Amino acid sequence: MNTPKRTTIYDVAAEAGVAASTVSRTFSNPRRVNAATREHVLRVAERLGYRPNPLATALQSGHKATIAMLVPDITNPHFFGTIRGAERRASEAGVTFILGNTEESAANERNQIERLDHSVDGFVLAASRMSDETTVGIAQSHNLALVNRQVDSLPSVVVDSGPGSWQIVEHLASLGHRSIVYLSGPHQSWLAGERWKALRAAAGRRGVAVSRLGPFPPKVGGGGAAADAALVSGATALVAHNDLLAIGVLRRLAERGVPVPGRVSVVGYDDIFGADLCVPALTTLAGPEDEAGRVAVELLLRKGSLSADHPAPQRVVLPTHLVIRDSTGPVPAS
Amino acid sequence: MNTPKRTTIYDVAAEAGVAASTVSRTFSNPRRVNAATREHVLRVAERLGYRPNPLATALQSGHKATIAMLVPDITNPHFFGTIRGAERRASEAGVTFILGNTEESAANERNQIERLDHSVDGFVLAASRMSDETTVGIAQSHNLALVNRQVDSLPSVVVDSGPGSWQIVEHLASLGHRSIVYLSGPHQSWLAGERWKALRAAAGRRGVAVSRLGPFPPKVGGGGAAADAALVSGATALVAHNDLLAIGVLRRLAERGVPVPGRVSVVGYDDIFGADLCVPALTTLAGPEDEAGRVAVELLLRKGSLSADHPAPQRVVLPTHLVIRDSTGPVPAS
DNA sequence: GTGAGGATGGCAAGCGATTGCCAAAAGTTG
DNA sequence: CAACTTTTGGCAATCGCTTGCCATCCTCAC
């Protein structure tokens, strides 16, 4: 509010009897100044309570020490792991962390990027809703790291749905299920597409029938319609696009008196907080979401210091594992 | 990465045939420039894809259009609601939102404030761990809005534990409980203290015995020790410092074969996601956490434009309500 | 026709750092 | 001791925008 005139390099310089440039170098390029002088300047700076002004630094040098993470829906617990991991890594690196919500809209996503453009060194885009072309276009002039999305050779980290989906199918098949229904999430979601593709492929190889219903809103509330639709399909195993939806399905099934896993088995994706609290506890594909956040930031930071000898941007794939709880069981005898 | 030379007011000025100051005013103080000129400048700016650089603006004018929110533990679902609300409100106001984790440490909190000092217009401090004195000190030179903490007359918003705790006691008493145990959270937590005080007062007025155990870590993992300790106390009703702890307690109780609410009743605070998923579903004191986040940001923004005619900084208290689910029931006959 | 006053645009001085360039000082070498 | 290289510190320009102050130019009233 009241600005008590923060101390600047000039104040320090005057007090220490050196030029401002020397003070600046003391902080930004210490080896450029004599050890004795440096010590002295540091001492004076300390005494005066000097703090470099990141804005001024950024304006001149372009180095902002700030990154932004954009998520489609900050409400969705699924993202909290990723947010957490990203914030942690950023904080460790002394980089300030901006969080933005894109409300599931590609346009909104673009806008935020525009807005923040000048203020950050790069963006972590979680489950981006933008098209491949748009993304590539933006990557031309911005540092990007994608989470749960792959576009060309842009740096990305995904929690692997391929093997995971295979595990799900394997698990269900080994319980005797011959027919699976996939309750899909939003169609603009790349991840939703990947999960479906992987699931279908796995089912094909295992000789299990699989069909897709939806899209359903990936929230608990979406579970009602999803469960009802699944029930008429006659499938004995339901795989939901994510845990939220799965929990909603479980709830609806309970309402309708359909025993789980007695009559149908239910599987989710993500292993969010709460997946082991519901009844029956949810069998779900767990992935290292925190890790995904960390790695994404890592990629961004690394890219910043990219030079000729550095390897090209990377695609990281993180392993998943199936957490088997109580919502899956042997196929009913009938 | 590669900087494609962003367009500046000078580019726009040159192209439009006016001075840079005119371009600047067109954006920052439109009424200061002739309507026709303004239109023209806007058109040119649009065509050139000009975006004001917030850093330069902030450096000169001091107006950063950015706020930071600091939470003690980004891992705790309790804060999700508040974070969400705050981000939303900030976004609505066109203010960028920085999120920081303080790892439950007052020192860390101070550091972050120092670091971000130059970059933001103000801070939302959620469940701050800093002492009253420190907080007041910082408030001298920084814009603060407190969530779930009250210090002097600093702007704050709290989810009211007083009436809430009263409701809890009332509910339990009406079920016949005569003896309550409070399973407390971290002692540095202001909120923990408030809850205990309110609970004790309410119990006193209602003639119910109440005692405090703990502190326990306010996480699911803390529930084990808490449940065990509570059991030996012989109380029939347990009130946990928050839902995480309550859920942990529920879990431990189940392990030990203690029927809930058959033998003991359990109540939590916060109504986090998952509170209605566990078995038995948790009776808990729900508060408008999102709202708290919104209001905190609101207070901050309002304070920014504080002038003589404005009212003094405010203390907002948000109402709670008790959500009665399945973890509370009549006191056992024995 | 003249002067007052408001509207409008431009000039230039910052905001607080970074950094290329230069010169003085110090260190090396034969 | 001369000639040269390396260190070290200072000068001043610059990043992109804001804003106080001044000069015009219009309007309007008398």
XYZ file of C-alpha atoms (C1' of nucleotides) in Angstrom:
728
model
C 0.000 0.000 0.000
C 2.223 2.711 1.269
C 5.480 2.216 -0.558
C 8.349 2.655 1.846
C 10.809 3.228 -0.989
C 12.487 -0.126 -1.423
C 16.249 -0.015 -1.558
C 17.796 -0.331 -5.001
C 21.220 -1.127 -6.330
C 21.865 2.582 -6.378
C 21.325 2.905 -2.666
C 23.655 0.012 -2.101
C 26.179 1.384 -4.547
C 26.221 4.773 -2.886
C 26.526 3.299 0.581
C 29.258 0.898 -0.493
C 31.126 3.481 -2.489
C 31.050 1.596 -5.756
C 29.173 1.910 -9.029
C 25.718 0.457 -9.497
C 27.054 -1.891 -12.119
C 29.326 -3.445 -9.550
C 26.419 -4.078 -7.251
C 24.489 -5.577 -10.099
C 27.364 -7.869 -10.999
C 27.786 -8.901 -7.428
C 24.425 -10.573 -7.701
C 24.065 -11.551 -11.310
C 27.644 -12.413 -12.168
C 29.718 -12.646 -8.991
C 32.906 -13.929 -10.584
C 33.146 -10.721 -12.472
C 33.890 -8.774 -9.333
C 36.770 -8.996 -6.932
C 36.167 -11.222 -3.940
C 36.851 -8.482 -1.440
C 34.597 -5.953 -3.160
C 31.917 -8.561 -3.510
C 31.976 -9.360 0.173
C 31.769 -5.721 1.027
C 28.874 -5.098 -1.315
C 27.046 -8.118 -0.004
C 27.476 -6.926 3.520
C 26.146 -3.482 2.715
C 23.265 -4.940 0.733
C 22.423 -7.160 3.653
C 22.527 -4.269 6.052
C 20.263 -2.170 3.856
C 17.897 -5.062 3.322
C 18.299 -4.914 -0.397
C 16.203 -7.257 -2.570
C 16.663 -7.329 -6.309
C 13.540 -6.338 -8.183
C 12.641 -9.238 -10.449
C 10.583 -6.992 -12.674
C 13.480 -4.755 -13.504
C 15.685 -7.760 -14.031
C 13.190 -9.377 -16.318
C 12.621 -6.243 -18.296
C 16.264 -5.863 -19.097
C 17.553 -9.390 -19.253
C 14.454 -11.260 -20.313
C 15.005 -13.785 -17.589
C 11.834 -13.904 -15.567
C 12.328 -16.920 -13.309
C 8.633 -17.568 -13.552
C 6.545 -20.233 -15.169
C 2.837 -20.667 -15.549
C 0.789 -23.809 -15.433
C -2.574 -23.920 -17.141
C -5.137 -26.548 -16.249
C -8.519 -27.078 -17.868
C -10.411 -27.424 -14.623
C -8.897 -26.493 -11.342
C -11.889 -28.100 -9.692
C -10.918 -31.574 -10.765
C -8.944 -33.436 -8.113
C -7.192 -35.268 -10.889
C -5.029 -32.233 -11.479
C -4.074 -31.609 -7.921
C -1.301 -34.137 -7.990
C 0.160 -32.553 -11.062
C -0.209 -29.049 -9.724
C 1.461 -30.113 -6.517
C 4.402 -31.701 -8.280
C 4.849 -28.744 -10.566
C 4.687 -26.208 -7.783
C 7.209 -28.183 -5.757
C 9.701 -28.422 -8.553
C 9.324 -24.785 -9.463
C 9.779 -23.755 -5.888
C 12.909 -25.899 -5.562
C 14.317 -24.176 -8.599
C 13.529 -20.784 -7.131
C 11.070 -20.140 -9.894
C 7.757 -18.515 -9.148
C 4.697 -20.438 -10.078
C 1.599 -19.019 -11.717
C -1.542 -21.090 -11.827
C -4.281 -20.549 -14.349
C -7.604 -22.175 -15.004
C -8.743 -22.455 -18.592
C -12.292 -23.621 -17.938
C -11.968 -26.420 -20.464
C -11.762 -23.933 -23.287
C -9.099 -23.813 -25.962
C -9.834 -20.156 -26.624
C -9.424 -19.323 -22.996
C -6.184 -21.231 -22.992
C -4.840 -19.158 -25.862
C -5.875 -15.958 -24.182
C -4.146 -16.802 -20.972
C -1.008 -17.639 -22.852
C -1.184 -14.310 -24.629
C -1.759 -12.471 -21.401
C 1.022 -14.150 -19.516
C 3.351 -14.199 -22.451
C 5.548 -11.342 -21.299
C 5.565 -12.434 -17.697
C 6.831 -15.981 -17.833
C 9.638 -18.055 -19.235
C 7.367 -20.874 -20.231
C 4.131 -22.755 -19.822
C 3.176 -26.132 -18.499
C 0.013 -27.080 -20.308
C -1.886 -29.803 -18.518
C -4.337 -31.760 -20.616
C -4.390 -28.938 -23.104
C -7.577 -28.540 -25.102
C -5.929 -26.795 -28.020
C -5.589 -28.408 -31.384
C -2.281 -29.825 -32.521
C -1.837 -27.056 -35.082
C -2.528 -24.284 -32.613
C -0.186 -25.846 -30.125
C 2.600 -26.170 -32.616
C 2.047 -22.592 -33.645
C 2.327 -21.356 -30.106
C 5.367 -23.498 -29.478
C 7.095 -21.542 -32.206
C 7.360 -18.525 -30.019
C 6.854 -19.906 -26.525
C 8.393 -22.450 -24.260
C 5.946 -25.244 -23.723
C 5.859 -28.472 -21.787
C 2.825 -30.654 -22.181
C 1.290 -32.934 -19.589
C -0.845 -35.822 -20.705
C -0.729 -34.720 -24.267
C 1.692 -35.354 -27.070
C 2.089 -33.108 -30.060
C 4.840 -33.655 -32.567
C 8.153 -33.541 -30.813
C 7.218 -30.940 -28.256
C 8.478 -31.675 -24.770
C 5.846 -33.667 -23.003
C 5.227 -36.024 -20.181
C 2.376 -38.451 -20.215
C 1.180 -40.968 -17.751
C 1.157 -43.986 -19.916
C -2.289 -45.234 -20.755
C -1.177 -47.905 -23.199
C 0.236 -50.556 -20.910
C -2.162 -49.382 -18.250
C -5.175 -50.071 -20.375
C -3.653 -53.394 -21.240
C -3.404 -54.188 -17.556
C -7.017 -53.254 -17.059
C -8.180 -55.500 -19.845
C -5.914 -58.273 -18.656
C -7.270 -57.979 -15.152
C -10.878 -58.015 -16.288
C -10.330 -60.829 -18.761
C -8.665 -62.945 -16.128
C -11.773 -62.478 -14.015
C -13.755 -63.939 -16.880
C -15.219 -60.781 -18.374
C -15.838 -60.996 -22.102
C -17.516 -57.689 -22.677
C -16.340 -54.268 -21.611
C -17.936 -50.853 -21.908
C -15.789 -47.746 -21.923
C -17.501 -44.692 -20.496
C -15.723 -41.918 -22.280
C -14.755 -38.414 -21.256
C -14.829 -35.199 -23.250
C -13.982 -35.794 -26.888
C -11.686 -32.801 -27.132
C -9.517 -34.463 -24.527
C -6.483 -36.064 -26.077
C -6.139 -38.299 -23.080
C -9.686 -39.556 -23.489
C -8.869 -40.524 -27.042
C -5.664 -42.284 -26.063
C -7.342 -44.236 -23.344
C -10.023 -45.430 -25.668
C -7.585 -46.381 -28.377
C -5.368 -48.269 -25.978
C -8.299 -50.004 -24.406
C -9.693 -51.068 -27.738
C -6.355 -52.335 -28.919
C -5.815 -54.290 -25.730
C -9.298 -55.740 -25.873
C -8.739 -56.730 -29.478
C -5.578 -58.580 -28.684
C -7.200 -60.308 -25.763
C -10.301 -61.199 -27.714
C -12.640 -59.251 -25.491
C -15.544 -57.224 -26.820
C -15.402 -53.517 -26.069
C -17.645 -50.636 -26.917
C -17.672 -46.964 -26.149
C -20.454 -44.920 -24.598
C -20.516 -41.232 -23.981
C -19.067 -38.698 -23.823
C -19.983 -38.043 -20.240
C -18.864 -35.095 -18.158
C -15.849 -36.356 -16.243
C -17.334 -35.596 -12.873
C -19.204 -37.488 -10.215
C -22.395 -36.020 -11.594
C -21.757 -37.600 -14.956
C -21.904 -41.026 -13.409
C -25.668 -41.258 -13.341
C -26.229 -41.188 -17.060
C -23.127 -43.258 -17.627
C -24.237 -46.026 -15.287
C -27.719 -46.158 -16.747
C -26.397 -46.305 -20.276
C -23.876 -48.964 -19.360
C -26.461 -51.119 -17.725
C -28.601 -51.483 -20.829
C -25.523 -52.435 -22.826
C -25.345 -55.680 -20.923
C -21.609 -55.466 -20.388
C -20.248 -56.983 -17.204
C -17.327 -54.625 -16.883
C -17.298 -50.848 -16.990
C -14.198 -48.799 -17.483
C -14.719 -45.127 -16.755
C -12.688 -42.340 -18.240
C -11.609 -41.242 -14.788
C -12.199 -41.873 -11.126
C -14.657 -39.065 -10.691
C -16.892 -40.589 -13.290
C -16.292 -44.045 -11.867
C -17.310 -42.909 -8.426
C -20.457 -41.401 -9.858
C -21.165 -44.678 -11.586
C -20.647 -46.595 -8.382
C -23.026 -44.317 -6.629
C -25.729 -44.678 -9.234
C -25.293 -48.423 -9.294
C -25.747 -48.557 -5.558
C -28.898 -46.463 -5.867
C -30.279 -48.885 -8.387
C -29.345 -51.822 -6.254
C -26.896 -53.255 -8.713
C -24.246 -55.189 -6.801
C -20.634 -54.277 -7.503
C -18.680 -56.331 -8.288
C -21.386 -58.974 -8.008
C -23.156 -57.989 -11.157
C -20.762 -55.554 -12.822
C -17.176 -54.591 -12.211
C -16.026 -50.989 -12.366
C -12.585 -49.589 -13.090
C -11.407 -45.996 -13.095
C -8.325 -44.057 -14.063
C -6.077 -41.834 -11.923
C -6.401 -43.144 -8.375
C -7.437 -39.792 -7.004
C -7.859 -39.054 -3.348
C -11.108 -40.697 -2.374
C -10.825 -43.673 -4.706
C -10.063 -45.889 -1.762
C -12.699 -44.301 0.411
C -15.763 -45.102 -1.601
C -17.637 -48.380 -1.350
C -16.688 -50.601 -2.837
C -13.174 -49.181 -2.970
C -12.366 -48.441 -6.558
C -10.046 -50.487 -8.712
C -8.191 -47.905 -10.723
C -5.141 -47.229 -12.808
C -2.746 -45.216 -10.724
C -0.165 -42.989 -12.271
C 2.533 -40.803 -10.747
C 0.696 -37.519 -11.200
C 2.982 -35.593 -8.916
C 5.909 -36.879 -10.861
C 4.303 -35.765 -14.084
C 4.096 -32.237 -12.748
C 7.688 -32.298 -11.601
C 8.989 -33.628 -14.859
C 7.042 -31.128 -16.907
C 8.623 -28.264 -15.023
C 11.954 -29.987 -15.334
C 11.609 -30.130 -19.095
C 10.739 -26.479 -19.182
C 13.697 -25.449 -17.078
C 16.068 -27.588 -19.051
C 14.818 -26.225 -22.323
C 15.465 -22.731 -21.108
C 19.149 -23.484 -20.942
C 19.086 -25.241 -24.245
C 22.239 -25.027 -26.293
C 23.672 -26.732 -29.333
C 25.083 -29.623 -27.361
C 21.851 -30.326 -25.557
C 19.652 -33.157 -26.688
C 16.420 -32.339 -28.423
C 13.233 -31.743 -26.444
C 11.947 -34.890 -24.891
C 8.890 -36.998 -24.581
C 8.714 -38.604 -21.214
C 6.394 -41.481 -20.504
C 5.682 -42.362 -16.912
C 4.643 -45.846 -15.881
C 1.289 -46.656 -14.350
C 0.145 -49.495 -12.214
C -3.226 -50.999 -11.623
C -4.496 -50.722 -8.092
C -6.915 -53.529 -7.514
C -9.481 -52.860 -4.873
C -13.022 -54.034 -4.364
C -14.935 -52.780 -7.363
C -13.776 -55.554 -9.642
C -14.519 -59.226 -9.286
C -15.286 -62.393 -11.203
C -17.854 -62.191 -13.943
C -21.308 -63.195 -12.664
C -22.221 -66.840 -13.202
C -25.393 -66.233 -15.249
C 12.763 -19.318 -26.596
C 13.721 -17.482 -29.713
C 12.440 -14.006 -29.138
C 10.648 -12.811 -32.249
C 10.904 -9.181 -31.141
C 7.546 -8.455 -29.626
C 5.924 -5.266 -30.812
C 6.106 -2.322 -28.449
C 4.303 0.961 -28.113
C 7.041 2.463 -30.246
C 6.281 0.193 -33.150
C 2.640 1.065 -32.837
C 3.425 4.748 -32.450
C 5.603 4.801 -35.559
C 3.088 2.916 -37.602
C 0.221 5.071 -36.431
C 2.129 8.303 -36.811
C 1.737 9.427 -33.220
C 3.980 9.641 -30.185
C 4.591 6.671 -27.950
C 2.954 8.495 -25.087
C -0.249 8.654 -27.056
C -0.209 4.937 -27.573
C 0.468 4.424 -23.919
C -2.427 6.642 -22.968
C -4.701 4.916 -25.392
C -4.389 1.879 -23.194
C -3.788 3.169 -19.725
C -5.866 6.323 -19.775
C -8.123 6.334 -22.825
C -10.109 9.443 -21.980
C -6.929 11.410 -22.218
C -6.779 10.915 -25.967
C -9.123 12.023 -28.693
C -11.677 9.436 -29.699
C -10.621 9.398 -33.331
C -6.931 9.069 -32.539
C -7.686 6.387 -30.016
C -9.641 4.358 -32.531
C -6.864 4.667 -35.015
C -4.193 3.641 -32.549
C -6.258 0.692 -31.403
C -6.680 -0.443 -34.951
C -2.984 -0.241 -35.660
C -2.167 -1.968 -32.395
C -4.572 -4.722 -33.257
C -3.067 -5.131 -36.676
C 0.439 -5.333 -35.314
C -0.627 -7.749 -32.613
C 0.562 -5.461 -29.874
C 0.369 -6.656 -26.251
C 1.367 -4.384 -23.413
C 4.248 -5.738 -21.403
C 3.054 -6.041 -17.810
C 6.591 -6.020 -16.518
C 7.388 -2.667 -17.994
C 4.075 -1.331 -16.796
C 4.656 -2.607 -13.311
C 8.176 -1.293 -13.171
C 7.062 2.186 -13.995
C 3.653 2.461 -12.446
C 3.908 0.004 -9.603
C 0.648 -1.596 -10.617
C 1.342 -5.269 -11.102
C -2.121 -6.775 -11.495
C -0.823 -9.854 -9.733
C -1.483 -11.406 -6.385
C 0.012 -14.363 -4.617
C -1.642 -16.903 -2.395
C 0.403 -18.803 0.132
C -0.853 -22.034 1.627
C 0.838 -24.111 4.318
C 0.350 -27.413 2.558
C -0.708 -27.620 -0.994
C -1.190 -31.324 -0.484
C -4.111 -30.867 1.846
C -7.478 -31.095 0.102
C -8.824 -28.690 2.642
C -7.187 -25.859 0.745
C -8.371 -26.899 -2.667
C -11.632 -25.079 -2.293
C -9.982 -21.903 -1.138
C -7.389 -22.026 -3.874
C -10.106 -22.563 -6.421
C -12.178 -19.656 -5.224
C -9.211 -17.355 -5.074
C -7.988 -18.274 -8.527
C -11.450 -17.754 -9.954
C -11.872 -14.335 -8.451
C -8.427 -13.247 -9.482
C -8.995 -14.447 -12.985
C -12.304 -12.600 -13.186
C -10.540 -9.443 -12.163
C -7.869 -9.974 -14.782
C -5.285 -10.396 -12.111
C -2.671 -13.082 -12.428
C -2.506 -15.589 -9.661
C 0.654 -16.927 -8.077
C 0.455 -19.972 -5.878
C 3.029 -20.773 -3.245
C 3.467 -23.581 -0.777
C 4.971 -22.745 2.576
C 5.458 -26.277 3.852
C 3.871 -25.419 7.174
C 6.756 -23.153 8.034
C 6.513 -19.573 9.185
C 10.067 -18.905 8.070
C 9.334 -20.223 4.643
C 6.272 -18.054 4.547
C 8.306 -14.967 5.285
C 10.827 -15.844 2.654
C 8.257 -16.294 -0.008
C 6.737 -12.966 0.854
C 10.137 -11.353 0.585
C 10.836 -13.000 -2.721
C 7.523 -12.130 -4.262
C 7.388 -8.719 -2.696
C 8.293 -6.786 -5.827
C 6.189 -8.909 -8.112
C 2.751 -8.725 -6.584
C 0.211 -6.237 -5.341
C -0.675 -8.310 -2.350
C -0.862 -11.629 -0.613
C -3.619 -13.958 0.413
C -2.318 -15.858 3.397
C -4.254 -19.035 4.021
C -4.008 -20.463 7.500
C -0.843 -18.504 8.028
C 1.648 -19.984 10.470
C 3.284 -16.686 11.304
C 2.956 -15.089 14.694
C 0.625 -12.172 15.205
C 3.546 -9.782 15.635
C 5.292 -10.895 12.499
C 2.089 -10.664 10.564
C 1.358 -7.176 11.750
C 4.900 -6.204 10.899
C 4.575 -7.471 7.389
C 1.199 -5.851 6.974
C 2.917 -2.532 7.541
C 4.531 -2.666 4.164
C 2.460 -5.235 2.292
C -1.101 -5.786 1.294
C -2.438 -8.779 3.146
C -5.691 -10.665 3.317
C -5.931 -13.506 5.776
C -7.940 -16.666 5.408
C -8.928 -18.579 8.502
C -6.877 -16.384 10.705
C -7.587 -13.146 12.439
C -4.935 -10.695 13.500
C -5.816 -7.301 14.825
C -7.860 -5.450 12.286
C -6.156 -6.860 9.230
C -8.530 -7.800 6.449
C -9.511 -11.385 6.970
C -12.102 -13.942 6.157
C -12.760 -16.866 8.392
C -15.077 -19.763 8.128
C -16.826 -19.461 11.393
C -15.981 -22.195 13.833
C -17.865 -20.714 16.756
C -21.482 -21.385 15.820
C -20.289 -24.404 13.914
C -18.774 -25.980 16.958
C -21.914 -25.131 18.826
C -23.911 -27.001 16.221
C -21.649 -29.987 16.560
C -22.033 -30.097 20.310
C -25.740 -29.552 20.005
C -26.060 -32.378 17.531
C -24.046 -34.762 19.647
C -25.782 -33.783 22.855
C -29.173 -34.287 21.288
C -28.055 -37.786 20.422
C -27.382 -38.347 24.084
C -23.616 -37.982 24.142
C -22.267 -36.666 27.435
C -18.582 -36.903 26.775
C -16.676 -35.590 23.787
C -13.036 -35.896 22.839
C -11.461 -33.350 20.560
C -8.626 -34.695 18.447
C -6.556 -31.633 17.831
C -4.457 -30.470 14.929
C -1.116 -28.665 14.886
C -0.774 -26.273 17.784
C 0.695 -23.501 15.664
C -2.527 -23.459 13.739
C -4.722 -20.572 14.753
C -7.726 -22.394 13.420
C -6.980 -25.424 15.563
C -6.978 -23.185 18.601
C -10.223 -21.498 17.647
C -11.965 -24.758 17.069
C -10.942 -26.087 20.397
C -11.938 -22.937 22.222
C -15.325 -22.825 20.534
C -15.922 -26.474 21.152
C -15.034 -26.191 24.807
C -17.231 -23.178 25.269
C -20.149 -24.854 23.567
C -19.695 -28.020 25.589
C -19.535 -25.985 28.733
C -22.790 -24.242 27.998
C -24.440 -27.522 27.101
C -23.094 -29.289 30.146
C -21.176 -31.855 28.177
C -17.726 -33.049 29.164
C -15.012 -32.370 26.641
C -11.307 -33.058 26.604
C -8.530 -32.554 24.144
C -6.079 -35.107 22.796
C -3.190 -34.552 20.492
C -1.863 -32.768 18.562
C -2.107 -35.186 15.705
C -0.890 -34.594 12.163
C -3.970 -33.403 10.291
C -3.779 -36.156 7.729
C -5.360 -39.507 7.200
C -2.219 -41.070 8.604
C -2.686 -39.232 11.877
C -5.968 -40.999 12.446
C -4.439 -44.198 13.742
C -2.891 -42.748 16.845
C -5.839 -40.438 17.326
C -8.379 -43.239 17.250
C -6.402 -45.385 19.619
C -5.962 -42.556 22.056
C -9.604 -41.610 21.838
C -10.744 -45.117 22.521
C -9.014 -45.394 25.864
C -10.547 -42.102 26.908
C -13.916 -43.737 26.975
C -15.649 -40.880 25.206
C -18.596 -41.751 22.988
C -18.103 -38.914 20.555
C -14.967 -37.874 18.721
C -14.544 -34.546 17.034
C -11.520 -34.442 14.776
C -9.655 -31.282 13.848
C -10.400 -31.875 10.197
C -11.884 -34.391 7.813
C -8.592 -35.923 6.848
C -7.944 -36.835 10.432
C -11.549 -37.936 10.873
C -11.288 -40.241 7.900
C -8.119 -41.720 9.328
C -9.911 -42.240 12.598
C -12.806 -43.929 10.855
C -10.412 -46.214 9.119
C -8.606 -47.208 12.261
C -11.872 -47.744 14.052
C -13.006 -50.071 11.299
C -9.744 -51.984 11.549
C -10.254 -52.451 15.223
C -13.812 -53.512 14.725
C -15.293 -50.595 16.570
C -18.754 -49.880 15.168
C -19.401 -46.318 14.041
C -21.735 -44.816 15.056
C -22.755 -47.882 17.098
C -20.075 -47.475 19.678
C -18.627 -44.032 18.951
C -19.697 -41.148 16.785
C -17.209 -39.214 14.698
C -17.393 -35.660 13.422
C -14.969 -33.776 11.188
C -14.474 -30.254 9.969
C -14.407 -28.942 6.385
C -16.509 -31.339 4.341
C -13.736 -32.055 1.903
C -14.156 -34.060 -1.250
C -14.321 -37.639 -0.097
C -16.104 -36.982 3.173
C -19.274 -38.400 1.701
C -17.487 -41.299 0.055
C -16.063 -42.985 3.098
C -17.964 -45.487 5.190
C -19.747 -44.509 7.162
C -20.143 -41.206 5.371
C -18.728 -38.512 7.586
C -20.745 -36.025 9.541
C -18.821 -32.817 9.218
C -18.974 -29.085 9.515
C -19.101 -27.670 6.016
C -17.952 -24.201 5.247
C -17.930 -22.206 2.042
C -14.249 -22.648 1.336
C -14.484 -21.459 -2.238
C -16.250 -18.397 -1.016
C -13.522 -17.776 1.498
C -10.971 -17.737 -1.294
C -13.083 -15.404 -3.379
C -13.688 -12.996 -0.569
C -10.046 -12.899 0.430
C -9.083 -11.853 -3.069
C -11.925 -9.401 -3.044
C -10.621 -7.778 0.111
C -7.194 -7.516 -1.413
C -8.436 -5.912 -4.591
C -10.629 -3.514 -2.736
C -7.838 -2.507 -0.432
C -5.676 -1.759 -3.410
C -8.023 1.004 -4.424
C -8.360 2.237 -0.895
C -8.972 5.917 -0.479
C -10.018 8.226 2.273
C -13.701 7.635 1.758
C -13.367 3.878 1.835
C -14.268 1.958 4.925
C -11.500 0.402 6.963
C -10.210 -3.069 6.192
C -12.695 -5.722 7.027
C -13.133 -8.922 8.900
C -15.483 -11.206 7.122
C -17.010 -14.208 8.808
C -18.608 -16.848 6.663
C -21.336 -19.139 7.979
C -20.943 -22.868 8.297
C -23.455 -25.627 8.421
C -23.347 -29.077 9.849
C -23.725 -31.860 7.319
C -25.097 -34.840 9.096
C -24.237 -38.127 7.513
C -23.755 -41.597 8.890
C -20.848 -41.317 11.267
C -22.900 -39.907 14.092
C -25.704 -41.638 15.936
C -27.314 -42.104 19.317
C -25.062 -42.763 22.227
C -24.729 -46.508 22.885
C -27.107 -47.922 25.464
C -24.446 -49.332 27.801
C -11.277 40.450 -32.700
C -9.237 39.023 -28.343
C -8.366 36.426 -24.274
C -9.534 32.480 -21.217
C -9.716 27.750 -20.678
C -10.156 23.047 -21.930
C -8.714 19.303 -24.942
C -4.985 16.973 -27.063
C -0.454 15.446 -28.334
C 4.611 15.397 -27.695
C 8.980 15.604 -24.986
C 11.754 13.656 -21.875
C 12.717 11.911 -17.398
C 12.257 8.219 -14.891
C 11.236 2.885 -12.885
C 15.593 -0.717 -11.396
C 18.059 -3.571 -13.207
C 21.811 -5.636 -17.098
C 25.694 -5.436 -20.086
C 28.943 -3.968 -23.933
C 32.754 -1.251 -23.997
C 36.583 1.153 -22.164
C 40.326 2.442 -19.117
C 43.033 1.936 -15.096
C 45.346 -1.330 -12.260
C 47.591 -5.488 -11.466
C 50.036 -9.481 -12.787
C 53.261 -12.025 -16.195
C 57.046 -12.816 -18.939
C 61.513 -12.514 -21.017
C 62.180 -2.726 -17.105
C 59.373 -2.838 -21.243
C 55.506 -5.062 -23.378
C 51.537 -7.609 -22.837
C 47.645 -9.991 -20.815
C 44.180 -10.285 -17.327
C 41.273 -8.326 -13.688
C 38.339 -5.193 -12.131
C 35.345 -1.207 -11.860
C 32.752 2.565 -14.100
C 30.022 4.811 -17.880
C 26.115 4.952 -20.280
C 22.726 2.846 -23.201
C 18.826 -0.001 -22.966
C 14.513 -2.886 -21.746
C 8.969 -1.027 -22.552
C 6.007 1.749 -20.436
C 4.072 5.874 -17.532
C 3.436 10.581 -16.513
C 4.480 15.529 -15.306
C 4.941 19.395 -17.878
C 4.637 22.182 -21.843
C 3.033 23.802 -26.442
C -0.686 23.882 -29.639
C -5.024 24.205 -31.213
C -9.994 24.781 -30.654
C -13.984 26.779 -28.654
C -16.562 30.033 -26.686
C -17.823 34.374 -24.612
C -17.555 39.164 -24.513
